[in-house]
Amino acid sequence: MAKVKVLVVDDSLTMRALVAGMLEKDKDIQVVGLADGAAEARQMVQDLKPSVMTLDVEMPGMSGLEYLEEIMRDNPMPVVMFSTLTAKGAESTIEALRLGALDCYPKPTRATQDEVQAAIGKLAKTVKQAPARFQALHDGSTGPAKASKDPFKWNGKLVAIGCDVGSTKALFDVLGSWPADGPPVIVIQHMRPELADGMIAKLSAAIAPRVVEATEGLKPEQGMVIFARPGEHHVYVDQWPGGTIRLLDKPPFAGQRPSISLMLATLAKTAADQTIGVMLAGGEDGGQGAAALRGARGYAIAPSEDGSGGLELGRGMARQPVKAGEIASTVLGMCRG
């Protein structure tokens, strides 16, 4: 397997060396260049053709967020943010994810051996998966389509979306196309709990439907996007149609709480033919739920099982490819009466 070529961009010489050293401990990663800012990075992208970039948020001249926006507009590529601001500033983190960063990591504050060792495995895994993840999340995507203002004739179907921080832009693209009176959506996103308030606020400002937090007894309604707060409770719908949100105080499932798989599996039992599940991210959590929903003759969009990194729409044993840029139109079409 060819090594993943990485360009490290940071205004600190010490941090460039540290991040490069961390990444090169993995035999499948090759650091091809070190840049001190956006100007140097632009030239290195042309000359060295990296497959992934790590990017600092706080840099002199053009900030990392400004450069990230330029990259995603002019020359899209996988970017992992690596900055002190991602640990302190939830707003900067959410904005980086919304712009298209696959993840945001805090820099080691003291660069001790323990801190570096703790960061290596997760960062290296993210970097190695970045090209395939980026391709799947941007396949056919041109950003969110303009939400229609025509009345939406809803057929009663419920939409459940599972994602992680790396699919934040994809989530904004999907829901950015949602009409204000579109079908109700439940969102479980795996992220650090301290990012939840920023995510809810950013979604509320960006999309037409009303964004609310999942609470016990809440009734999903047309024009509502329900966001499950990470880390606190599992979330499910007790029945459909006419059901309510329930919060379950149980241990994490597949390492996550709330669990995407648990939500989809309960919907497979109570409302399979009235549910459309959307998995924007792969991983241990979610796959079992998507399989349960499909097995119960419900529809689910999820990463393909062949390891290609693409997405597919499935029901029962039937499968068909679907591009990231087609998810919103596909699901809205299935929810239209």
Tab-separated table of C-alpha atoms in Angstrom:
chain	number	residue	atom	x	y	z
A	1	MET	CA	0.000	0.000	0.000
A	2	ALA	CA	1.345	3.430	-0.946
A	3	LYS	CA	2.186	5.694	1.942
A	4	VAL	CA	-0.110	8.614	2.757
A	5	LYS	CA	1.806	11.799	1.921
A	6	VAL	CA	1.312	14.569	4.487
A	7	LEU	CA	2.120	18.280	4.445
A	8	VAL	CA	2.429	19.801	7.942
A	9	VAL	CA	1.530	23.517	8.161
A	10	ASP	CA	2.307	25.392	11.390
A	11	ASP	CA	4.000	28.687	12.155
A	12	SER	CA	5.977	27.114	15.037
A	13	LEU	CA	9.186	25.339	14.032
A	14	THR	CA	9.045	23.262	17.195
A	15	MET	CA	5.456	22.180	16.564
A	16	ARG	CA	6.155	21.352	12.908
A	17	ALA	CA	8.943	19.048	14.000
A	18	LEU	CA	6.822	17.515	16.754
A	19	VAL	CA	3.810	16.805	14.523
A	20	ALA	CA	6.024	15.440	11.747
A	21	GLY	CA	7.840	13.209	14.227
A	22	MET	CA	4.542	11.911	15.588
A	23	LEU	CA	3.200	11.060	12.146
A	24	GLU	CA	6.356	9.428	10.840
A	25	LYS	CA	6.292	6.899	13.656
A	26	ASP	CA	3.664	5.201	11.504
A	27	LYS	CA	5.206	3.217	8.631
A	28	ASP	CA	2.270	3.996	6.354
A	29	ILE	CA	2.717	7.782	6.578
A	30	GLN	CA	5.314	9.948	4.835
A	31	VAL	CA	5.696	13.622	5.758
A	32	VAL	CA	6.646	15.243	2.437
A	33	GLY	CA	6.915	18.856	3.569
A	34	LEU	CA	6.822	21.372	6.418
A	35	ALA	CA	5.337	24.833	5.812
A	36	ASP	CA	5.287	27.852	8.120
A	37	GLY	CA	2.095	29.377	6.720
A	38	ALA	CA	-0.388	29.610	3.874
A	39	ALA	CA	1.985	31.175	1.312
A	40	GLU	CA	4.606	28.455	1.663
A	41	ALA	CA	1.948	25.747	1.849
A	42	ARG	CA	0.357	26.807	-1.467
A	43	GLN	CA	3.636	26.257	-3.309
A	44	MET	CA	4.301	22.940	-1.565
A	45	VAL	CA	0.822	21.654	-2.463
A	46	GLN	CA	1.636	22.292	-6.130
A	47	ASP	CA	5.164	20.866	-5.974
A	48	LEU	CA	4.779	17.929	-3.575
A	49	LYS	CA	1.175	16.806	-4.249
A	50	PRO	CA	0.394	15.771	-0.642
A	51	SER	CA	-2.668	13.615	-0.075
A	52	VAL	CA	-3.418	15.088	3.391
A	53	MET	CA	-2.609	18.369	5.163
A	54	THR	CA	-2.400	19.116	8.876
A	55	LEU	CA	-3.124	22.778	9.474
A	56	ASP	CA	-2.745	25.142	12.422
A	57	VAL	CA	-5.634	27.498	13.188
A	58	GLU	CA	-3.656	30.413	14.582
A	59	MET	CA	-0.984	31.672	12.155
A	60	PRO	CA	0.343	35.139	11.278
A	61	GLY	CA	-0.985	36.673	8.073
A	62	MET	CA	-3.716	34.402	6.726
A	63	SER	CA	-5.246	32.357	9.543
A	64	GLY	CA	-5.707	28.619	9.276
A	65	LEU	CA	-9.489	29.015	8.979
A	66	GLU	CA	-9.092	31.503	6.121
A	67	TYR	CA	-6.651	29.186	4.356
A	68	LEU	CA	-8.926	26.185	4.950
A	69	GLU	CA	-11.807	28.053	3.290
A	70	GLU	CA	-9.532	28.833	0.321
A	71	ILE	CA	-8.442	25.185	0.031
A	72	MET	CA	-11.997	23.853	0.054
A	73	ARG	CA	-13.054	26.414	-2.538
A	74	ASP	CA	-10.111	26.220	-4.954
A	75	ASN	CA	-8.333	22.892	-4.441
A	76	PRO	CA	-10.283	20.588	-2.104
A	77	MET	CA	-8.190	18.066	-0.185
A	78	PRO	CA	-8.320	16.272	3.184
A	79	VAL	CA	-7.304	18.608	6.025
A	80	VAL	CA	-6.870	17.804	9.711
A	81	MET	CA	-6.718	20.834	12.016
A	82	PHE	CA	-4.046	20.647	14.720
A	83	SER	CA	-4.066	23.647	17.000
A	84	THR	CA	-4.172	25.026	20.515
A	85	LEU	CA	-7.371	26.858	19.561
A	86	THR	CA	-9.210	23.624	18.870
A	87	ALA	CA	-8.823	22.751	22.554
A	88	LYS	CA	-9.960	26.182	23.839
A	89	GLY	CA	-12.285	27.559	21.219
A	90	ALA	CA	-15.335	25.492	20.343
A	91	GLU	CA	-16.440	28.147	17.860
A	92	SER	CA	-13.189	27.850	15.875
A	93	THR	CA	-13.445	24.066	15.941
A	94	ILE	CA	-17.034	23.974	14.688
A	95	GLU	CA	-16.222	26.505	11.960
A	96	ALA	CA	-13.243	24.422	10.796
A	97	LEU	CA	-15.426	21.307	10.674
A	98	ARG	CA	-18.188	23.158	8.853
A	99	LEU	CA	-15.700	24.336	6.247
A	100	GLY	CA	-14.636	20.752	5.598
A	101	ALA	CA	-11.860	19.743	8.021
A	102	LEU	CA	-12.043	16.039	8.812
A	103	ASP	CA	-11.109	16.486	12.465
A	104	CYS	CA	-9.655	18.957	14.936
A	105	TYR	CA	-6.940	17.901	17.361
A	106	PRO	CA	-5.532	19.886	20.281
A	107	LYS	CA	-1.784	20.420	20.176
A	108	PRO	CA	0.129	18.812	23.052
A	109	THR	CA	0.287	21.629	25.586
A	110	ARG	CA	3.570	20.581	27.166
A	111	ALA	CA	4.789	18.148	24.513
A	112	THR	CA	5.618	15.548	27.168
A	113	GLN	CA	6.332	11.993	26.093
A	114	ASP	CA	2.999	10.808	27.526
A	115	GLU	CA	1.044	13.512	25.679
A	116	VAL	CA	2.769	12.756	22.406
A	117	GLN	CA	2.231	9.016	22.757
A	118	ALA	CA	-1.455	9.545	23.579
A	119	ALA	CA	-1.947	11.628	20.429
A	120	ILE	CA	0.001	9.499	17.945
A	121	GLY	CA	-2.379	6.586	17.429
A	122	LYS	CA	-5.580	8.541	16.913
A	123	LEU	CA	-3.971	11.201	14.731
A	124	ALA	CA	-2.204	8.640	12.542
A	125	LYS	CA	-5.429	6.662	12.113
A	126	THR	CA	-7.326	9.794	11.075
A	127	VAL	CA	-4.614	10.768	8.586
A	128	LYS	CA	-4.501	7.310	6.998
A	129	GLN	CA	-8.272	7.179	6.594
A	130	ALA	CA	-8.514	10.787	5.403
A	131	PRO	CA	-8.243	10.314	1.604
A	132	ALA	CA	-10.997	7.671	1.416
A	133	ARG	CA	-13.226	9.513	3.908
A	134	PHE	CA	-12.800	12.786	2.076
A	135	GLN	CA	-13.631	11.187	-1.280
A	136	ALA	CA	-16.816	9.606	0.048
A	137	LEU	CA	-18.007	12.768	1.812
A	138	HIS	CA	-17.347	15.006	-1.203
A	139	ASP	CA	-18.471	12.646	-3.974
A	140	GLY	CA	-20.788	14.684	-6.177
A	141	SER	CA	-21.072	17.415	-3.542
A	142	THR	CA	-21.279	21.045	-4.605
A	143	GLY	CA	-22.338	22.306	-1.190
A	144	PRO	CA	-25.909	22.639	0.056
A	145	ALA	CA	-28.583	23.263	-2.505
A	146	LYS	CA	-30.907	26.145	-1.768
A	147	ALA	CA	-33.789	24.992	0.398
A	148	SER	CA	-37.091	25.101	-1.452
A	149	LYS	CA	-39.705	27.529	-0.152
A	150	ASP	CA	-42.553	25.610	-1.747
A	151	PRO	CA	-44.793	23.782	0.749
A	152	PHE	CA	-43.431	20.304	1.474
A	153	LYS	CA	-46.059	17.566	1.322
A	154	TRP	CA	-44.772	15.157	3.947
A	155	ASN	CA	-45.693	11.454	3.783
A	156	GLY	CA	-44.989	10.797	7.471
A	157	LYS	CA	-41.532	9.227	7.248
A	158	LEU	CA	-38.937	9.954	9.935
A	159	VAL	CA	-35.257	10.592	9.109
A	160	ALA	CA	-32.415	9.552	11.431
A	161	ILE	CA	-28.858	10.753	10.712
A	162	GLY	CA	-25.679	9.415	12.305
A	163	CYS	CA	-22.344	11.162	11.825
A	164	ASP	CA	-19.058	12.152	13.453
A	165	VAL	CA	-16.948	15.311	13.519
A	166	GLY	CA	-15.381	14.431	10.163
A	167	SER	CA	-18.757	14.518	8.444
A	168	THR	CA	-19.790	17.923	9.836
A	169	LYS	CA	-19.622	19.602	6.416
A	170	ALA	CA	-21.656	16.755	4.908
A	171	LEU	CA	-24.275	17.226	7.638
A	172	PHE	CA	-24.484	20.964	6.905
A	173	ASP	CA	-24.729	20.218	3.171
A	174	VAL	CA	-27.594	17.739	3.678
A	175	LEU	CA	-29.581	19.850	6.126
A	176	GLY	CA	-28.794	23.057	4.238
A	177	SER	CA	-31.065	21.702	1.504
A	178	TRP	CA	-33.866	20.897	3.966
A	179	PRO	CA	-37.040	22.997	3.626
A	180	ALA	CA	-38.357	24.747	6.714
A	181	ASP	CA	-41.326	22.344	6.770
A	182	GLY	CA	-39.339	19.237	5.790
A	183	PRO	CA	-39.592	15.817	7.435
A	184	PRO	CA	-38.443	15.587	11.067
A	185	VAL	CA	-34.792	14.608	11.532
A	186	ILE	CA	-32.991	13.124	14.528
A	187	VAL	CA	-29.221	13.711	14.499
A	188	ILE	CA	-26.651	11.815	16.567
A	189	GLN	CA	-23.154	13.191	16.040
A	190	HIS	CA	-20.141	11.756	17.830
A	191	MET	CA	-18.091	14.685	19.078
A	192	ARG	CA	-16.575	16.077	22.263
A	193	PRO	CA	-19.458	17.118	24.577
A	194	GLU	CA	-18.139	20.681	24.914
A	195	LEU	CA	-18.746	21.224	21.192
A	196	ALA	CA	-22.493	20.492	21.347
A	197	ASP	CA	-23.727	24.004	22.154
A	198	GLY	CA	-21.612	25.489	19.361
A	199	MET	CA	-22.862	22.898	16.918
A	200	ILE	CA	-26.519	23.521	17.787
A	201	ALA	CA	-26.018	27.282	17.450
A	202	LYS	CA	-24.186	26.994	14.127
A	203	LEU	CA	-26.822	24.634	12.692
A	204	SER	CA	-29.628	26.912	13.867
A	205	ALA	CA	-28.079	29.849	12.048
A	206	ALA	CA	-27.367	27.916	8.850
A	207	ILE	CA	-30.471	25.857	8.058
A	208	ALA	CA	-34.172	26.534	7.500
A	209	PRO	CA	-35.760	24.016	9.928
A	210	ARG	CA	-35.936	24.628	13.673
A	211	VAL	CA	-33.060	22.980	15.591
A	212	VAL	CA	-33.866	21.662	19.076
A	213	GLU	CA	-32.068	19.486	21.591
A	214	ALA	CA	-33.337	15.942	22.170
A	215	THR	CA	-35.269	15.895	25.450
A	216	GLU	CA	-37.458	13.308	27.172
A	217	GLY	CA	-41.003	13.329	25.774
A	218	LEU	CA	-40.292	15.623	22.821
A	219	LYS	CA	-42.553	14.879	19.853
A	220	PRO	CA	-40.751	14.960	16.480
A	221	GLU	CA	-42.664	17.252	14.151
A	222	GLN	CA	-42.468	18.455	10.578
A	223	GLY	CA	-39.870	21.217	10.245
A	224	MET	CA	-37.832	20.018	13.239
A	225	VAL	CA	-34.181	18.886	13.466
A	226	ILE	CA	-33.535	17.180	16.805
A	227	PHE	CA	-29.895	17.132	17.942
A	228	ALA	CA	-28.845	14.561	20.548
A	229	ARG	CA	-26.355	15.953	23.063
A	230	PRO	CA	-23.230	13.737	23.075
A	231	GLY	CA	-22.092	11.867	26.156
A	232	GLU	CA	-25.216	12.001	28.316
A	233	HIS	CA	-27.982	9.544	27.276
A	234	HIS	CA	-28.908	7.158	24.525
A	235	VAL	CA	-31.751	8.501	22.368
A	236	TYR	CA	-34.571	6.613	20.671
A	237	VAL	CA	-38.173	7.018	19.484
A	238	ASP	CA	-40.684	4.828	21.300
A	239	GLN	CA	-43.020	4.395	18.311
A	240	TRP	CA	-43.845	5.880	14.948
A	241	PRO	CA	-46.063	7.553	13.861
A	242	GLY	CA	-47.072	9.582	16.881
A	243	GLY	CA	-44.006	8.738	18.935
A	244	THR	CA	-41.871	10.681	21.354
A	245	ILE	CA	-38.161	10.986	22.088
A	246	ARG	CA	-36.921	8.830	24.955
A	247	LEU	CA	-33.632	9.200	26.805
A	248	LEU	CA	-32.011	6.002	28.087
A	249	ASP	CA	-29.450	6.085	30.900
A	250	LYS	CA	-27.398	3.019	29.971
A	251	PRO	CA	-23.653	2.430	29.430
A	252	PRO	CA	-22.095	3.347	26.075
A	253	PHE	CA	-22.726	0.977	23.167
A	254	ALA	CA	-19.838	0.367	20.756
A	255	GLY	CA	-17.967	2.960	22.798
A	256	GLN	CA	-20.544	5.690	22.172
A	257	ARG	CA	-23.389	7.403	23.998
A	258	PRO	CA	-25.732	8.192	22.421
A	259	SER	CA	-25.306	5.287	20.035
A	260	ILE	CA	-26.296	5.553	16.383
A	261	SER	CA	-26.755	1.773	16.191
A	262	LEU	CA	-29.098	1.727	19.183
A	263	MET	CA	-31.242	4.474	17.681
A	264	LEU	CA	-31.477	2.780	14.273
A	265	ALA	CA	-32.049	-0.686	15.772
A	266	THR	CA	-34.989	0.544	17.860
A	267	LEU	CA	-36.472	2.228	14.795
A	268	ALA	CA	-36.053	-1.062	12.906
A	269	LYS	CA	-38.328	-2.680	15.499
A	270	THR	CA	-40.933	0.065	15.849
A	271	ALA	CA	-41.056	1.875	12.506
A	272	ALA	CA	-38.848	0.276	9.852
A	273	ASP	CA	-41.169	1.035	6.945
A	274	GLN	CA	-41.532	4.635	8.133
A	275	THR	CA	-37.827	5.346	8.734
A	276	ILE	CA	-34.924	6.418	6.539
A	277	GLY	CA	-31.540	6.055	8.201
A	278	VAL	CA	-28.500	7.997	6.971
A	279	MET	CA	-24.987	7.070	8.105
A	280	LEU	CA	-22.547	9.781	7.039
A	281	ALA	CA	-19.647	8.093	8.842
A	282	GLY	CA	-18.363	4.546	9.139
A	283	GLY	CA	-16.903	3.034	12.277
A	284	GLU	CA	-17.912	0.526	14.902
A	285	ASP	CA	-21.068	2.377	15.919
A	286	GLY	CA	-23.789	2.677	13.314
A	287	GLY	CA	-23.149	-0.287	11.065
A	288	GLN	CA	-25.187	-2.715	13.162
A	289	GLY	CA	-28.082	-0.295	13.293
A	290	ALA	CA	-28.056	0.309	9.536
A	291	ALA	CA	-27.994	-3.457	8.961
A	292	ALA	CA	-30.918	-3.957	11.350
A	293	LEU	CA	-32.940	-1.254	9.614
A	294	ARG	CA	-32.258	-2.685	6.167
A	295	GLY	CA	-33.036	-6.205	7.426
A	296	ALA	CA	-36.429	-4.999	8.665
A	297	ARG	CA	-37.180	-3.617	5.166
A	298	GLY	CA	-36.374	-0.038	6.109
A	299	TYR	CA	-34.130	2.176	3.992
A	300	ALA	CA	-30.618	3.122	5.058
A	301	ILE	CA	-27.829	5.087	3.393
A	302	ALA	CA	-24.485	3.961	4.800
A	303	PRO	CA	-20.830	3.429	3.827
A	304	SER	CA	-20.516	0.502	1.429
A	305	GLU	CA	-19.370	-2.782	2.916
A	306	ASP	CA	-16.736	-3.408	0.227
A	307	GLY	CA	-14.288	-0.991	1.839
A	308	SER	CA	-14.307	1.398	-1.127
A	309	GLY	CA	-15.291	4.330	1.076
A	310	GLY	CA	-18.396	5.084	-1.008
A	311	LEU	CA	-21.994	5.303	0.146
A	312	GLU	CA	-24.920	3.101	-0.831
A	313	LEU	CA	-28.680	3.111	-0.360
A	314	GLY	CA	-29.976	-0.249	0.782
A	315	ARG	CA	-33.176	-2.043	1.718
A	316	GLY	CA	-33.130	-5.737	2.498
A	317	MET	CA	-30.443	-7.250	0.254
A	318	ALA	CA	-30.818	-4.599	-2.459
A	319	ARG	CA	-28.047	-2.007	-2.770
A	320	GLN	CA	-27.370	0.918	-5.059
A	321	PRO	CA	-24.572	3.539	-4.949
A	322	VAL	CA	-25.444	7.062	-3.885
A	323	LYS	CA	-23.181	10.115	-4.004
A	324	ALA	CA	-22.809	12.415	-1.021
A	325	GLY	CA	-24.169	15.282	-3.108
A	326	GLU	CA	-27.357	13.287	-3.807
A	327	ILE	CA	-28.276	12.379	-0.216
A	328	ALA	CA	-30.577	15.324	0.488
A	329	SER	CA	-32.524	15.097	-2.778
A	330	THR	CA	-32.789	11.308	-2.456
A	331	VAL	CA	-34.096	11.347	1.122
A	332	LEU	CA	-36.431	14.291	0.572
A	333	GLY	CA	-37.858	12.510	-2.474
A	334	MET	CA	-38.543	9.423	-0.343
A	335	CYS	CA	-40.280	11.582	2.300
A	336	ARG	CA	-42.483	13.521	-0.114
A	337	GLY	CA	-46.138	12.538	-0.375
